[in-house]
CSV table of C-alpha atoms in Angstrom, one decimal:
chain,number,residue,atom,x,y,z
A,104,UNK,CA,104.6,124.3,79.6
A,105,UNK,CA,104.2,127.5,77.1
A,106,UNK,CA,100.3,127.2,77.4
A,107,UNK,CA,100.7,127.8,81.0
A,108,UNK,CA,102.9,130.6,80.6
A,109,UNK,CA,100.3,131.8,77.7
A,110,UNK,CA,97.6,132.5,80.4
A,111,UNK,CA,97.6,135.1,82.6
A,112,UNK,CA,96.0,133.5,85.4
A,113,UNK,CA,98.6,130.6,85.0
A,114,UNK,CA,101.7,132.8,85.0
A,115,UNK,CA,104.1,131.6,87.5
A,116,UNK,CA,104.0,133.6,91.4
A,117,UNK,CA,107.4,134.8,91.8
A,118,UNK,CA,106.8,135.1,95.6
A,119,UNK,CA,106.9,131.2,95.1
A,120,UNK,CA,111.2,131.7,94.7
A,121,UNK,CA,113.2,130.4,97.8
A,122,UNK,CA,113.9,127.8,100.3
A,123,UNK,CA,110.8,126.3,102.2
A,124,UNK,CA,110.7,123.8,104.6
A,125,UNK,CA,107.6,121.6,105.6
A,126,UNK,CA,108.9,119.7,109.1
A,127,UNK,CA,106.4,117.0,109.2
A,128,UNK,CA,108.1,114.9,106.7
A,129,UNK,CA,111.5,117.0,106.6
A,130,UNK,CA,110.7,118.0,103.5
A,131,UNK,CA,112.9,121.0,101.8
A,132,UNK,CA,111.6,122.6,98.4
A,133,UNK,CA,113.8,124.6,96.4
A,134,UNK,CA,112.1,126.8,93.9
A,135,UNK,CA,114.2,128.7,91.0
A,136,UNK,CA,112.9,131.6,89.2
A,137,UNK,CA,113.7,129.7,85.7
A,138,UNK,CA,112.1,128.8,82.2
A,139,UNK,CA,111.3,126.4,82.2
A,140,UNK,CA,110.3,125.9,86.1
A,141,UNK,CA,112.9,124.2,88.1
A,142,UNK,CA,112.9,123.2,91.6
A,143,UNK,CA,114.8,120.7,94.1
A,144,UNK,CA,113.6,118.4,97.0
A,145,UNK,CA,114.8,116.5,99.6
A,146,UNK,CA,113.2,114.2,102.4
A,147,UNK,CA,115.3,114.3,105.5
A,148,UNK,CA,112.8,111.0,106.5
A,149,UNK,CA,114.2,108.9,103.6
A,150,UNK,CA,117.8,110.2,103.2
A,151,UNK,CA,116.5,111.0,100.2
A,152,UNK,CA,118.3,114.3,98.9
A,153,UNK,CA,118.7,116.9,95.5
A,154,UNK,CA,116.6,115.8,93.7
A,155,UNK,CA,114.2,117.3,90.9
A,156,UNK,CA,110.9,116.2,90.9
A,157,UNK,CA,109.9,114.5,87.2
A,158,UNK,CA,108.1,117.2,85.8
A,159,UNK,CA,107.0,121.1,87.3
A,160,UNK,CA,104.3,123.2,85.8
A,161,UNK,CA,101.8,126.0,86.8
A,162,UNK,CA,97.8,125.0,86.6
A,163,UNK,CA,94.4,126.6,88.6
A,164,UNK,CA,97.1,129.1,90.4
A,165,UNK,CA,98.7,126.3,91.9
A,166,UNK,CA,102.3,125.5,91.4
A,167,UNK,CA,102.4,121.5,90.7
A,168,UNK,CA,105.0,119.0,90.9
A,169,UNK,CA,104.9,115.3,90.7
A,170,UNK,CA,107.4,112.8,92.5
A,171,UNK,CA,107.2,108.7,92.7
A,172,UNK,CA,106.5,106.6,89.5
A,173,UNK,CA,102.9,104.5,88.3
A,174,UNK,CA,100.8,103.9,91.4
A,175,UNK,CA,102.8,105.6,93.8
A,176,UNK,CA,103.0,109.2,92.3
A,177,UNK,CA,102.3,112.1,94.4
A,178,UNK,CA,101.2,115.4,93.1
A,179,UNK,CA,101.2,118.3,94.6
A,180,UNK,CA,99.6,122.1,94.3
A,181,UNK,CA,100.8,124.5,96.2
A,182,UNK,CA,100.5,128.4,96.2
A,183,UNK,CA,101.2,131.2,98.0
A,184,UNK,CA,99.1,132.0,101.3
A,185,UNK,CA,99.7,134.8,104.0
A,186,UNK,CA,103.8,134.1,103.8
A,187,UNK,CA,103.8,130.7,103.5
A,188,UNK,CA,103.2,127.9,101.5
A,189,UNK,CA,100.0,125.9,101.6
A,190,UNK,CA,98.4,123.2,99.4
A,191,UNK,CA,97.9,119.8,99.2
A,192,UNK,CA,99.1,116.4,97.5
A,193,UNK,CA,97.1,113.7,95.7
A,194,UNK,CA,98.3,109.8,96.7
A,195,UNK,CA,96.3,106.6,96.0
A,196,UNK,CA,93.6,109.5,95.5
A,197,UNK,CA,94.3,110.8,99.0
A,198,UNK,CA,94.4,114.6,99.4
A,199,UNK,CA,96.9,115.6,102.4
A,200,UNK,CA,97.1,119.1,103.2
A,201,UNK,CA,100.8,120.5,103.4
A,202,UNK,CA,102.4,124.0,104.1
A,203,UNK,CA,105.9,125.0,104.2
A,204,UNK,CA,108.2,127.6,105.9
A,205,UNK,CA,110.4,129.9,104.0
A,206,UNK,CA,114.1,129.4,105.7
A,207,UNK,CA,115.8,132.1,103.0
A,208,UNK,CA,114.4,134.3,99.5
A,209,UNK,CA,117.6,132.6,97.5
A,210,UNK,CA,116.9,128.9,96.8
A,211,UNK,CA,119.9,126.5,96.8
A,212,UNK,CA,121.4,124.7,94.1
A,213,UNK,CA,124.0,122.8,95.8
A,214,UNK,CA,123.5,119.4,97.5
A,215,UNK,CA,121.7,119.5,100.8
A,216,UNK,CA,123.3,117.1,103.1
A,217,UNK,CA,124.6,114.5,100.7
A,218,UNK,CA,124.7,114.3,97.0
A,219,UNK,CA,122.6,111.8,95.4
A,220,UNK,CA,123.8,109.7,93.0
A,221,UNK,CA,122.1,108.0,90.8
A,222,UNK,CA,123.4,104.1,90.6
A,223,UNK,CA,120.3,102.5,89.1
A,224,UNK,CA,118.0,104.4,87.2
A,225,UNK,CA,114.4,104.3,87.9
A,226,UNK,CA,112.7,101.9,84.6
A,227,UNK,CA,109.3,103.0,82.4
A,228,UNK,CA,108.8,99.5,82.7
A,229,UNK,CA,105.6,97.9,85.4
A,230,UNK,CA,106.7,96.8,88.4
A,231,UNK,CA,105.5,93.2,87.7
A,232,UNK,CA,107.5,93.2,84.2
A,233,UNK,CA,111.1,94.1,86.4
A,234,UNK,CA,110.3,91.6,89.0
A,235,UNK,CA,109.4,89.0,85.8
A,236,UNK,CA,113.0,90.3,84.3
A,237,UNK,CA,115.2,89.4,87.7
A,238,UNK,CA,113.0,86.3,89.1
A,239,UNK,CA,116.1,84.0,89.4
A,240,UNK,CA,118.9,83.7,91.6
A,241,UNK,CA,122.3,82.3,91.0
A,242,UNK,CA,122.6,79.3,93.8
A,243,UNK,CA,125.7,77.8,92.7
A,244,UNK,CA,127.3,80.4,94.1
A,245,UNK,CA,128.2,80.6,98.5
A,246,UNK,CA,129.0,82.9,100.9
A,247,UNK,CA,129.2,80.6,103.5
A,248,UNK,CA,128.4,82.9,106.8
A,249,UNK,CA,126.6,82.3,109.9
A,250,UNK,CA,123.2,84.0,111.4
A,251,UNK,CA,123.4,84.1,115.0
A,252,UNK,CA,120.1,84.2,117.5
A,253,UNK,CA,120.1,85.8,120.9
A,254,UNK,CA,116.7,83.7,122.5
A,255,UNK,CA,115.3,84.7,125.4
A,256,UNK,CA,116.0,86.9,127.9
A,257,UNK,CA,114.5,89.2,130.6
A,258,UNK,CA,111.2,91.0,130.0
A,259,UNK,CA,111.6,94.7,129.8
A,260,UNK,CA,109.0,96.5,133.0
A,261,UNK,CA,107.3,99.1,130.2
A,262,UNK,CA,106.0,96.4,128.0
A,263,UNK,CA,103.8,95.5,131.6
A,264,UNK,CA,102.3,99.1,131.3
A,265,UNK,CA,100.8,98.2,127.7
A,266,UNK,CA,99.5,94.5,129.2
A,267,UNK,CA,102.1,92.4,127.8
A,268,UNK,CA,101.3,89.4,130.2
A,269,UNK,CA,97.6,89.7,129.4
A,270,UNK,CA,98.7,88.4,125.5
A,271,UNK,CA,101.0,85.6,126.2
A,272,UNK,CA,99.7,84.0,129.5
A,273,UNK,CA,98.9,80.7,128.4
A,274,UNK,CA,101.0,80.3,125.9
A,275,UNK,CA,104.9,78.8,125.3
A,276,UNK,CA,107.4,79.3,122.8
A,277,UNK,CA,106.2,75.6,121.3
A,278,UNK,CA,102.8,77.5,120.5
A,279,UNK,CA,102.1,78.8,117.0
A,280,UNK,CA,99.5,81.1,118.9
A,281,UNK,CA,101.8,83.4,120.8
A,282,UNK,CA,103.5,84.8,117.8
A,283,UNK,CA,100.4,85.9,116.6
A,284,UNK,CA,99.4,87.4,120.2
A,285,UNK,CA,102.3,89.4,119.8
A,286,UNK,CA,101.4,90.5,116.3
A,287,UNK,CA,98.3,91.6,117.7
A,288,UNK,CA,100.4,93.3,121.2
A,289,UNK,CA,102.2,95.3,118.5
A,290,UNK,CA,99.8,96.2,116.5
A,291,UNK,CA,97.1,97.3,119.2
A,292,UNK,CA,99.2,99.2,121.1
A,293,UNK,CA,101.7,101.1,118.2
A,294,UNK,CA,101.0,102.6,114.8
A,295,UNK,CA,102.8,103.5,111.6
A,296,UNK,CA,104.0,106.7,110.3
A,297,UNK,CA,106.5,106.7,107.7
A,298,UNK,CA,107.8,110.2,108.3
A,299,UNK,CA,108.9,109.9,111.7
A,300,UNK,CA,111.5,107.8,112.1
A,301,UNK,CA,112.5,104.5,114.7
A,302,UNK,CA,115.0,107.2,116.9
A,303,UNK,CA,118.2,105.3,118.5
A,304,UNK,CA,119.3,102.2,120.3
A,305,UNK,CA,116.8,99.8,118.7
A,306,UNK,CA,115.9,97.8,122.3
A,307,UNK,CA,112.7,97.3,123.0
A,308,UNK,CA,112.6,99.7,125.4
A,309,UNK,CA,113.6,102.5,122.8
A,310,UNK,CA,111.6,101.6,120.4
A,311,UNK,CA,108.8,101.8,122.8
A,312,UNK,CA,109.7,105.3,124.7
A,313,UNK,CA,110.2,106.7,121.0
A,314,UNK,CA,106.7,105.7,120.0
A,315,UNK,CA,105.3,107.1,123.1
A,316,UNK,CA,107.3,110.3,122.1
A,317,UNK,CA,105.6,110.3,118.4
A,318,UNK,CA,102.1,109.5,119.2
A,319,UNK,CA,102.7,105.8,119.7
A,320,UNK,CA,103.9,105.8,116.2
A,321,UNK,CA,107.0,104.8,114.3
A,322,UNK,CA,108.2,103.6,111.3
A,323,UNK,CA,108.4,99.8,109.6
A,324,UNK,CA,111.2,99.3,110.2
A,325,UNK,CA,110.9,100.3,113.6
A,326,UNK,CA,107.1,98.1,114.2
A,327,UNK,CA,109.3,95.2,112.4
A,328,UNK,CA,112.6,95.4,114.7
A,329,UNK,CA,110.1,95.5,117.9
A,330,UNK,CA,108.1,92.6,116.7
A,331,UNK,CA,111.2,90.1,115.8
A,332,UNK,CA,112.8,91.4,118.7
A,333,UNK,CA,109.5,90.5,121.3
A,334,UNK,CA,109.1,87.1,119.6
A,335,UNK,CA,112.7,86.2,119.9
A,336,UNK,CA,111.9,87.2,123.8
A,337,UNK,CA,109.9,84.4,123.6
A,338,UNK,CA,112.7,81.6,122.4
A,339,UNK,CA,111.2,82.2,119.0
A,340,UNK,CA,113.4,82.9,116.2
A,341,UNK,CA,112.4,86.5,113.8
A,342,UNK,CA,114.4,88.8,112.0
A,343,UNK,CA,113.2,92.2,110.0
A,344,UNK,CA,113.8,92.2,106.5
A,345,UNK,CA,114.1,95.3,104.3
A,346,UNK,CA,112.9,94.9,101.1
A,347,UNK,CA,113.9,97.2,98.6
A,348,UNK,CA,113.2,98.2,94.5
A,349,UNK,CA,115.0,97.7,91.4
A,350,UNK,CA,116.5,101.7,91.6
A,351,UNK,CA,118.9,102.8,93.7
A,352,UNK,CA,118.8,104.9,95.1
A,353,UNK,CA,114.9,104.5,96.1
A,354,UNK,CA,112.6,106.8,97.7
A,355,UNK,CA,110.6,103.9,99.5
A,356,UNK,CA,111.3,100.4,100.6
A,357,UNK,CA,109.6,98.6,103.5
A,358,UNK,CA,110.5,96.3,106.1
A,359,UNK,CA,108.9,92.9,107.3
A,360,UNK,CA,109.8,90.1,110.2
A,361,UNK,CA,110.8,86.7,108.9
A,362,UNK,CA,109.9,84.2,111.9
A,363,UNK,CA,110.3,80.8,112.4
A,364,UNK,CA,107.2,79.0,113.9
A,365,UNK,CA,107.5,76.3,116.4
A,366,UNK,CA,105.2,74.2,114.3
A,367,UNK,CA,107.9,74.4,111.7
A,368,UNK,CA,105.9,77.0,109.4
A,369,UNK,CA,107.5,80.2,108.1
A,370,UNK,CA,105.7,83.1,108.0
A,371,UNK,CA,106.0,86.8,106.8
A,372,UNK,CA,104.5,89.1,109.7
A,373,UNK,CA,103.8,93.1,108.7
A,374,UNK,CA,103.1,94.8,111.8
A,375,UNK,CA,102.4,98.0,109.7
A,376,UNK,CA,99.6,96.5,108.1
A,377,UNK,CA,98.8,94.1,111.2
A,378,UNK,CA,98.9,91.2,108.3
A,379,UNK,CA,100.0,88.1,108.2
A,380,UNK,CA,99.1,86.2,104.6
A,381,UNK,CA,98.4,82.4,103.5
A,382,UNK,CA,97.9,81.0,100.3
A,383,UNK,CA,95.0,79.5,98.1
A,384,UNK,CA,95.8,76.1,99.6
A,385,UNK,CA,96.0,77.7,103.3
A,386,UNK,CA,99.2,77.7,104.3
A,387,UNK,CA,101.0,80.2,105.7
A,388,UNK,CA,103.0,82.9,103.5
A,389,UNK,CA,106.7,83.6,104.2
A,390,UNK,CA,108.6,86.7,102.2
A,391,UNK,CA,110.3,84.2,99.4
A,392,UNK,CA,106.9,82.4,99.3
A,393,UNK,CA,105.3,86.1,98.7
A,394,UNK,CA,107.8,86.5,96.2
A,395,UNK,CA,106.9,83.5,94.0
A,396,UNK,CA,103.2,84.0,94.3
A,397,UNK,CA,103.2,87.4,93.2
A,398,UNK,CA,105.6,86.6,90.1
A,399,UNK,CA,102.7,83.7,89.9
A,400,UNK,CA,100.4,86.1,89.7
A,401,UNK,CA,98.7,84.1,92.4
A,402,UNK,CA,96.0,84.8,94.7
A,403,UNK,CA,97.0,85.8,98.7
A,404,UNK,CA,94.4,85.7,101.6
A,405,UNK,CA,95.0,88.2,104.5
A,406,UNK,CA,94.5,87.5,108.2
A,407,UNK,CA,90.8,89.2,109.3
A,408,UNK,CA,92.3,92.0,111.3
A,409,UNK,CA,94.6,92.8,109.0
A,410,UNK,CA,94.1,96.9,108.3
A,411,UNK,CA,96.2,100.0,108.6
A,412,UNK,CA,96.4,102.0,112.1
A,413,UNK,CA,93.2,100.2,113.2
A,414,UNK,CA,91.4,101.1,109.4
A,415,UNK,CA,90.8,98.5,106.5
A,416,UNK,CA,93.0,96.7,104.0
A,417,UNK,CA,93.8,97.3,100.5
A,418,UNK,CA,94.8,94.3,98.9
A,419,UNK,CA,95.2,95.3,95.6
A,420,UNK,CA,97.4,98.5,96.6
A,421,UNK,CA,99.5,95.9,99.1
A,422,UNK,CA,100.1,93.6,96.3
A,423,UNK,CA,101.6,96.5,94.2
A,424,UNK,CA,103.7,98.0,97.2
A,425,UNK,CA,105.2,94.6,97.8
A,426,UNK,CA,105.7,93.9,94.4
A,427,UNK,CA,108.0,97.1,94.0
A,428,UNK,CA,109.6,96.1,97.3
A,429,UNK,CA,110.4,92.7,96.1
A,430,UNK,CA,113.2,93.3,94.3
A,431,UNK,CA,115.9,92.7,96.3
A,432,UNK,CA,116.3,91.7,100.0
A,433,UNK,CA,118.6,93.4,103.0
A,434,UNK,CA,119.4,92.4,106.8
A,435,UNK,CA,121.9,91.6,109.3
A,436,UNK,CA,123.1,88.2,110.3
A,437,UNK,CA,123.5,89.0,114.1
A,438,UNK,CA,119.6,88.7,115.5
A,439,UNK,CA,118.9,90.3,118.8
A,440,UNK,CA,117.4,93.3,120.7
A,441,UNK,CA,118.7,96.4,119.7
A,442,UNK,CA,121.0,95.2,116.8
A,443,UNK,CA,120.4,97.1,113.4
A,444,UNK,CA,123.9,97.8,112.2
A,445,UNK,CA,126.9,96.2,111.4
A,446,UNK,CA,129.2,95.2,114.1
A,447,UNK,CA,132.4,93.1,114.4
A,448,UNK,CA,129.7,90.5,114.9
A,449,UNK,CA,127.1,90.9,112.7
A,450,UNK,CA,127.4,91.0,108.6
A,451,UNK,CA,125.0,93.2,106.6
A,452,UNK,CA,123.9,91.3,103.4
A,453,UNK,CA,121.7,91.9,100.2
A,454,UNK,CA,120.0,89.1,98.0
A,455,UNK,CA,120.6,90.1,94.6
A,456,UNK,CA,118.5,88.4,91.4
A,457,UNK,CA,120.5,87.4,88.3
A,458,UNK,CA,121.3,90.0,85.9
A,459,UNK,CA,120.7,93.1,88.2
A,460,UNK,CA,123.1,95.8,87.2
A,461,UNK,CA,125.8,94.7,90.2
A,462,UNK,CA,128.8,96.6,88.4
A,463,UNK,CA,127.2,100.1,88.7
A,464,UNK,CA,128.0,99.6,92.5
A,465,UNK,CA,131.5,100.1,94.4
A,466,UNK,CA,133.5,97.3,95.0
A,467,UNK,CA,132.7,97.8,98.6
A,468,UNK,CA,129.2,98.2,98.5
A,469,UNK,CA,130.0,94.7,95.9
A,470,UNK,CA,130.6,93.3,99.2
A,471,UNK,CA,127.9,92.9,100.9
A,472,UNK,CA,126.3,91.4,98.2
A,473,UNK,CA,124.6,87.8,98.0
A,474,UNK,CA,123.3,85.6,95.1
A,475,UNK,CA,121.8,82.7,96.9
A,476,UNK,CA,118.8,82.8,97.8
A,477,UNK,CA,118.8,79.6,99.9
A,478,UNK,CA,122.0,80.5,101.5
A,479,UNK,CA,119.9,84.2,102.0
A,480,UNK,CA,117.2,83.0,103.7
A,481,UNK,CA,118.3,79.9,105.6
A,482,UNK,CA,117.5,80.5,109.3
């Protein structure tokens, strides 16, 4: 940090001090006029909020911060243009452009909306060494509750306008194929962007009016409460999954449907990649299957259109995201359209590995916990 201070063309902006806001990702900086350089973030998108990104410095007249750990690090450089602030961020060697707003000249050093606290630290160690260290899970122990399936049901008029009936005609719910025609009904007609959000409601018709407000875009766990929610439609039984990393809390997590096939098959299905996976002896991948491959360190074969928003597919990067994702496993044990939260009806629970730092936690949040993996993902 002093060599940057050392060189004139380095030395820190001071116009750079205040509260800016970027609106596409709901992004707030915070920017002190301190030595060493301190600033504060928050992500409105994520719920993500006061935190300090791992490490600030000046370099090229940019001011540069870093965020996220190992492959998924962004970096940013911004500086001081016309009033505002405009740069760029560097992400699987992506450049994005970004530019930010000043809301007030006096940054803010108390918590935004809530303040984050930190229950499990983020680790120095790989992603596939933490997965390795909390592979097993504790079966001896039960919950003993129910998951519950609302089947069927009437077709909502705005999936018609989208050719709904053009993907499934010819097909039943004892058909493999029409869970795959609606992976492909998702997929071609609604992308993913992270930063946007899935709105309210959850029904299929919200979903779909909120993508058609956001460029036919929402998030993963919205494209993944659609797709379980269109195949149950179809007497089929799915449920999203979140699927989150060892710290908490996290920046990033994802969500996938876990879907029953007539044929007796289970299957992982990410509408955000349009993938669905098998393995080296063809058959088809499910999310604790994808779990035991990766701590295999086995080989898994994507579907040919897989891709994201209509581009190509990055195995290697996939196998990373997922393996930070596969930590530990969330959902709800009612299963129908429009139900993401709990209810008097319907249980949130999280799969928890063996020797995961559990006592960190409140005894409520305790609660909701689960150690069985068989009991987890029985269907």
């Amino acid at each position: 940090m002093s060599d940057n201070y050392s060189r004139r063309e380095n030395q820190f902006d001071r116009r750079l001090v205040g509260k800016w806001y970027r609106e596409y990702e709901g992004e707030t900086i915070n920017i002190f006029d301190e030595t060493p350089l301190r600033m504060k973030m928050s992500f409105s998108s994520s719920g993500y909020y006061n935190f300090e990104p791992n490490c600030v410095y000046v370099a090229d007249g940019y001011l540069c911060y870093e965020i996220n750990d190992e492959y998924y690090r962004r970096v940013y450089h911004i500086q001081y243009v016309d009033g505002v602030l405009e740069g760029f961020y560097v992400q699987h060697d992506k450049s994005t452009h970004v530019k930010y707003i000043k809301q007030s000249d006096m940054p803010k050093d108390e918590p935004f909306q809530y303040k984050t606290v930190i229950v499990v630290p983020n680790s120095d160690k790989p992603r596939f060494e933490i997965l390795k260290e909390y592979a097993d899970y504790d079966r001896t122990i039960e919950n003993g509750y129910n998951d519950e399936y609302v089947l069927g049901g009437v077709i909502p008029e705005v999936l018609e306008k989208y050719g709904y009936s053009e993907y499934i005609n010819g097909f039943d719910s004892k058909d493999d194929a029409v869970v795959f025609r609606l992976l492909d009904f998702v997929c071609n007609h609604f992308g993913h962007n992270g930063s946007v959000g899935l709105g309210s409601g959850g029904r299929i018709t919200d979903l779909i009016k909120f993508c058609e407000d956001h460029g036919n875009k929402t998030n993963c766990r919205g494209l993944s409460i659609l797709l379980s929610s269109l195949i149950r439609l179809c007497g089929i039984k799915a449920r999203h999954i979140t699927c989150m990393p060892y710290e908490e809390p996290f920046e990033d997590c994802h969500v996938m449907v876990d879907c029953f096939l007539p044929s007796g098959s289970r299957i992982m299905l990410d509408p955000t990649y349009h993938l669905y996976l098998k393995d080296k002896e063809e058959n088809y991948v499910s999310l604790p299957h994808l779990r035991k491959l990766l701590l295999a360190d086995e080989p898994i074969f994507e579907n040919p259109e897989a891709g994201y928003n209509g581009g190509g597919f990055d195995k290697e990067y996939y196998r990373k995201y997922v393996m930070k994702n596969a930590l530990r496993f969330g959902r709800y044990t009612l299963h129908k359209d429009g139900c993401d939260a709990r209810t008097e009806t319907s249980r949130y629970i999280e799969l928890i590995p063996q020797g995961y730092p559990v006592e960190n936690f409140s005894k409520e949040r305790r609660a909701d916990f689960v150690y069985n993996d068989t009991e987890f993902w029985r269907m």
